Amino acid sequence: MKITIRTRLLQINKKNLLLYKTISFEDGFFLSKLSGNKRILLLGTLTLLLFPLLGFVISYLVEGEVYTFAKSFDTKIGFFQEIVIGVAVGLFFGGLAWQLIASPYLSPVLIKYGGVIHSLKLKLPTILFVSFCAGIGEEIFFRGVIQDYFGIIITAIVFVAIHGYLNFTDWKIFIYGLYMTFAIVAIGFMDQYFGLTSAMMAHTVIDVVLFYLLSNSNKVSGRNMFTI
């Protein structure tokens, strides 16, 4: 009986290998154990719904009214201009992030996260959806609410830290974390001077760029997805 149960468990484990997903900058990458793409979609949906809800609750508890939260979506230059600027900035920071992690100098970052993403074999619609969820949900919470109380710098540091990049035990990953902090600080200033939409677009595009390149590049093909 024990042998039968153990054999069935081994079969289940082989069929449902635990994968790891990065939420964010990316995502800049907050690791969560996953069983497949469906759960990634679920986590993306939860990010899109729960982060803004938490931001709304915090804003309402502190301010005592709804107007402050609603005002965080106001544009200072026009929504179309915000979208254009956000896409351009996202392409710039996403492309530069890829150049950094694809370089031999920061290969540990690629080894740690690249094989993980590559192993998921994400399709473009999934990449777009997950990136959208992270870009919208996280930016509403961090830039739309938290930044108003703690400022651009502290919010950016906290954001990158909880994504696991300010790692003092691995200085190469820490260097990449410093770059991501710089990028997030820039996005924080975009929210302040252009509007939240520009920050959301930049975040989304960065995630799309990194998810797509990590999923399709030969540089991460064949990496051990369990190298964490």
Short mmCIF file of N, CA and C in Angstrom, two decimals, residues 111-171:
data_model
loop_
_atom_site.label_atom_id
_atom_site.label_comp_id
_atom_site.label_asym_id
_atom_site.label_seq_id
_atom_site.Cartn_x
_atom_site.Cartn_y
_atom_site.Cartn_z
N ILE A 111 20.60 33.28 -14.57
CA ILE A 111 20.50 31.88 -14.15
C ILE A 111 19.40 31.70 -13.12
N LYS A 112 19.31 32.66 -12.20
CA LYS A 112 18.33 32.53 -11.11
C LYS A 112 16.90 32.66 -11.60
N TYR A 113 16.66 33.60 -12.51
CA TYR A 113 15.29 33.90 -12.93
C TYR A 113 14.98 33.50 -14.36
N GLY A 114 16.03 33.48 -15.21
CA GLY A 114 15.78 33.23 -16.63
C GLY A 114 15.21 31.87 -16.92
N GLY A 115 15.84 30.82 -16.36
CA GLY A 115 15.35 29.47 -16.60
C GLY A 115 13.95 29.26 -16.07
N VAL A 116 13.64 29.97 -14.99
CA VAL A 116 12.31 29.88 -14.40
C VAL A 116 11.25 30.34 -15.39
N ILE A 117 11.46 31.55 -15.93
CA ILE A 117 10.48 32.11 -16.86
C ILE A 117 10.46 31.31 -18.16
N HIS A 118 11.64 30.95 -18.64
CA HIS A 118 11.73 30.22 -19.91
C HIS A 118 11.00 28.88 -19.81
N SER A 119 11.08 28.24 -18.67
CA SER A 119 10.46 26.93 -18.50
C SER A 119 8.94 27.00 -18.55
N LEU A 120 8.38 28.17 -18.24
CA LEU A 120 6.93 28.32 -18.27
C LEU A 120 6.38 28.38 -19.69
N LYS A 121 7.25 28.76 -20.64
CA LYS A 121 6.85 28.86 -22.05
C LYS A 121 5.57 29.68 -22.20
N LEU A 122 5.61 30.88 -21.66
CA LEU A 122 4.44 31.75 -21.68
C LEU A 122 4.14 32.20 -23.11
N LYS A 123 2.87 32.16 -23.47
CA LYS A 123 2.43 32.68 -24.75
C LYS A 123 2.22 34.19 -24.62
N LEU A 124 2.27 34.87 -25.77
CA LEU A 124 2.17 36.32 -25.76
C LEU A 124 0.90 36.83 -25.06
N PRO A 125 -0.29 36.24 -25.30
CA PRO A 125 -1.48 36.72 -24.59
C PRO A 125 -1.34 36.62 -23.06
N THR A 126 -0.72 35.55 -22.58
CA THR A 126 -0.50 35.40 -21.14
C THR A 126 0.48 36.45 -20.63
N ILE A 127 1.54 36.69 -21.39
CA ILE A 127 2.53 37.71 -21.01
C ILE A 127 1.86 39.08 -20.92
N LEU A 128 1.04 39.40 -21.91
CA LEU A 128 0.37 40.70 -21.92
C LEU A 128 -0.59 40.83 -20.73
N PHE A 129 -1.31 39.76 -20.45
CA PHE A 129 -2.29 39.82 -19.36
C PHE A 129 -1.61 39.96 -17.99
N VAL A 130 -0.61 39.12 -17.74
CA VAL A 130 0.08 39.16 -16.45
C VAL A 130 0.79 40.49 -16.27
N SER A 131 1.42 40.99 -17.32
CA SER A 131 2.12 42.28 -17.24
C SER A 131 1.13 43.41 -16.97
N PHE A 132 -0.02 43.35 -17.63
CA PHE A 132 -1.06 44.35 -17.42
C PHE A 132 -1.53 44.34 -15.97
N CYS A 133 -1.77 43.14 -15.45
CA CYS A 133 -2.26 43.02 -14.07
C CYS A 133 -1.25 43.59 -13.07
N ALA A 134 0.03 43.24 -13.26
CA ALA A 134 1.06 43.73 -12.35
C ALA A 134 1.26 45.24 -12.50
N GLY A 135 1.30 45.71 -13.75
CA GLY A 135 1.52 47.13 -13.98
C GLY A 135 0.40 47.99 -13.43
N ILE A 136 -0.83 47.57 -13.61
CA ILE A 136 -1.96 48.35 -13.12
C ILE A 136 -2.13 48.20 -11.61
N GLY A 137 -2.22 46.95 -11.17
CA GLY A 137 -2.50 46.69 -9.75
C GLY A 137 -1.43 47.22 -8.82
N GLU A 138 -0.17 46.92 -9.11
CA GLU A 138 0.91 47.34 -8.22
C GLU A 138 1.13 48.84 -8.24
N GLU A 139 0.98 49.46 -9.41
CA GLU A 139 1.20 50.91 -9.49
C GLU A 139 0.10 51.69 -8.78
N ILE A 140 -1.13 51.23 -8.86
CA ILE A 140 -2.20 51.90 -8.11
C ILE A 140 -1.89 51.88 -6.62
N PHE A 141 -1.39 50.75 -6.15
CA PHE A 141 -1.10 50.62 -4.72
C PHE A 141 0.14 51.42 -4.32
N PHE A 142 1.26 51.18 -5.02
CA PHE A 142 2.52 51.77 -4.59
C PHE A 142 2.65 53.24 -5.00
N ARG A 143 2.46 53.56 -6.28
CA ARG A 143 2.62 54.94 -6.71
C ARG A 143 1.36 55.75 -6.42
N GLY A 144 0.19 55.13 -6.58
CA GLY A 144 -1.05 55.88 -6.39
C GLY A 144 -1.38 56.19 -4.95
N VAL A 145 -0.95 55.29 -4.02
CA VAL A 145 -1.32 55.48 -2.61
C VAL A 145 -0.09 55.59 -1.70
N ILE A 146 0.71 54.54 -1.64
CA ILE A 146 1.82 54.48 -0.69
C ILE A 146 2.81 55.62 -0.89
N GLN A 147 3.11 55.95 -2.14
CA GLN A 147 4.08 57.00 -2.42
C GLN A 147 3.66 58.35 -1.85
N ASP A 148 2.36 58.59 -1.76
CA ASP A 148 1.88 59.86 -1.22
C ASP A 148 2.24 60.03 0.25
N TYR A 149 2.43 58.93 0.95
CA TYR A 149 2.70 58.99 2.38
C TYR A 149 4.18 58.80 2.72
N PHE A 150 4.90 58.06 1.89
CA PHE A 150 6.30 57.74 2.21
C PHE A 150 7.31 58.35 1.24
N GLY A 151 6.83 58.94 0.17
CA GLY A 151 7.73 59.57 -0.78
C GLY A 151 8.24 58.61 -1.84
N ILE A 152 8.85 59.19 -2.86
CA ILE A 152 9.28 58.41 -4.03
C ILE A 152 10.40 57.43 -3.69
N ILE A 153 11.42 57.89 -2.98
CA ILE A 153 12.61 57.07 -2.74
C ILE A 153 12.29 55.87 -1.86
N ILE A 154 11.67 56.12 -0.72
CA ILE A 154 11.37 55.02 0.21
C ILE A 154 10.43 54.01 -0.43
N THR A 155 9.42 54.50 -1.13
CA THR A 155 8.48 53.59 -1.79
C THR A 155 9.19 52.72 -2.82
N ALA A 156 10.11 53.32 -3.58
CA ALA A 156 10.84 52.56 -4.59
C ALA A 156 11.72 51.50 -3.95
N ILE A 157 12.40 51.85 -2.87
CA ILE A 157 13.28 50.89 -2.19
C ILE A 157 12.46 49.72 -1.65
N VAL A 158 11.34 50.03 -1.02
CA VAL A 158 10.48 48.97 -0.47
C VAL A 158 9.95 48.08 -1.59
N PHE A 159 9.55 48.71 -2.68
CA PHE A 159 9.01 47.96 -3.82
C PHE A 159 10.03 46.97 -4.36
N VAL A 160 11.25 47.42 -4.59
CA VAL A 160 12.29 46.54 -5.13
C VAL A 160 12.70 45.50 -4.10
N ALA A 161 12.74 45.88 -2.84
CA ALA A 161 13.15 44.96 -1.78
C ALA A 161 12.19 43.78 -1.66
N ILE A 162 10.90 44.03 -1.72
CA ILE A 162 9.93 42.94 -1.57
C ILE A 162 9.91 42.06 -2.81
N HIS A 163 10.46 42.55 -3.93
CA HIS A 163 10.61 41.72 -5.12
C HIS A 163 11.88 40.88 -5.07
N GLY A 164 12.68 41.06 -4.02
CA GLY A 164 13.83 40.19 -3.79
C GLY A 164 15.13 40.61 -4.42
N TYR A 165 15.22 41.84 -4.93
CA TYR A 165 16.42 42.24 -5.65
C TYR A 165 17.47 42.95 -4.81
N LEU A 166 17.08 43.52 -3.70
CA LEU A 166 18.07 44.15 -2.83
C LEU A 166 18.62 43.08 -1.90
N ASN A 167 19.36 42.17 -2.50
CA ASN A 167 19.86 40.98 -1.82
C ASN A 167 21.32 41.21 -1.41
N PHE A 168 21.56 41.43 -0.13
CA PHE A 168 22.90 41.74 0.36
C PHE A 168 23.80 40.50 0.39
N THR A 169 23.23 39.33 0.22
CA THR A 169 24.04 38.11 0.21
C THR A 169 24.55 37.76 -1.19
N ASP A 170 24.03 38.42 -2.20
CA ASP A 170 24.47 38.19 -3.58
C ASP A 170 24.65 39.56 -4.24
N TRP A 171 25.87 40.02 -4.31
CA TRP A 171 26.12 41.39 -4.73
C TRP A 171 25.79 41.65 -6.19
#
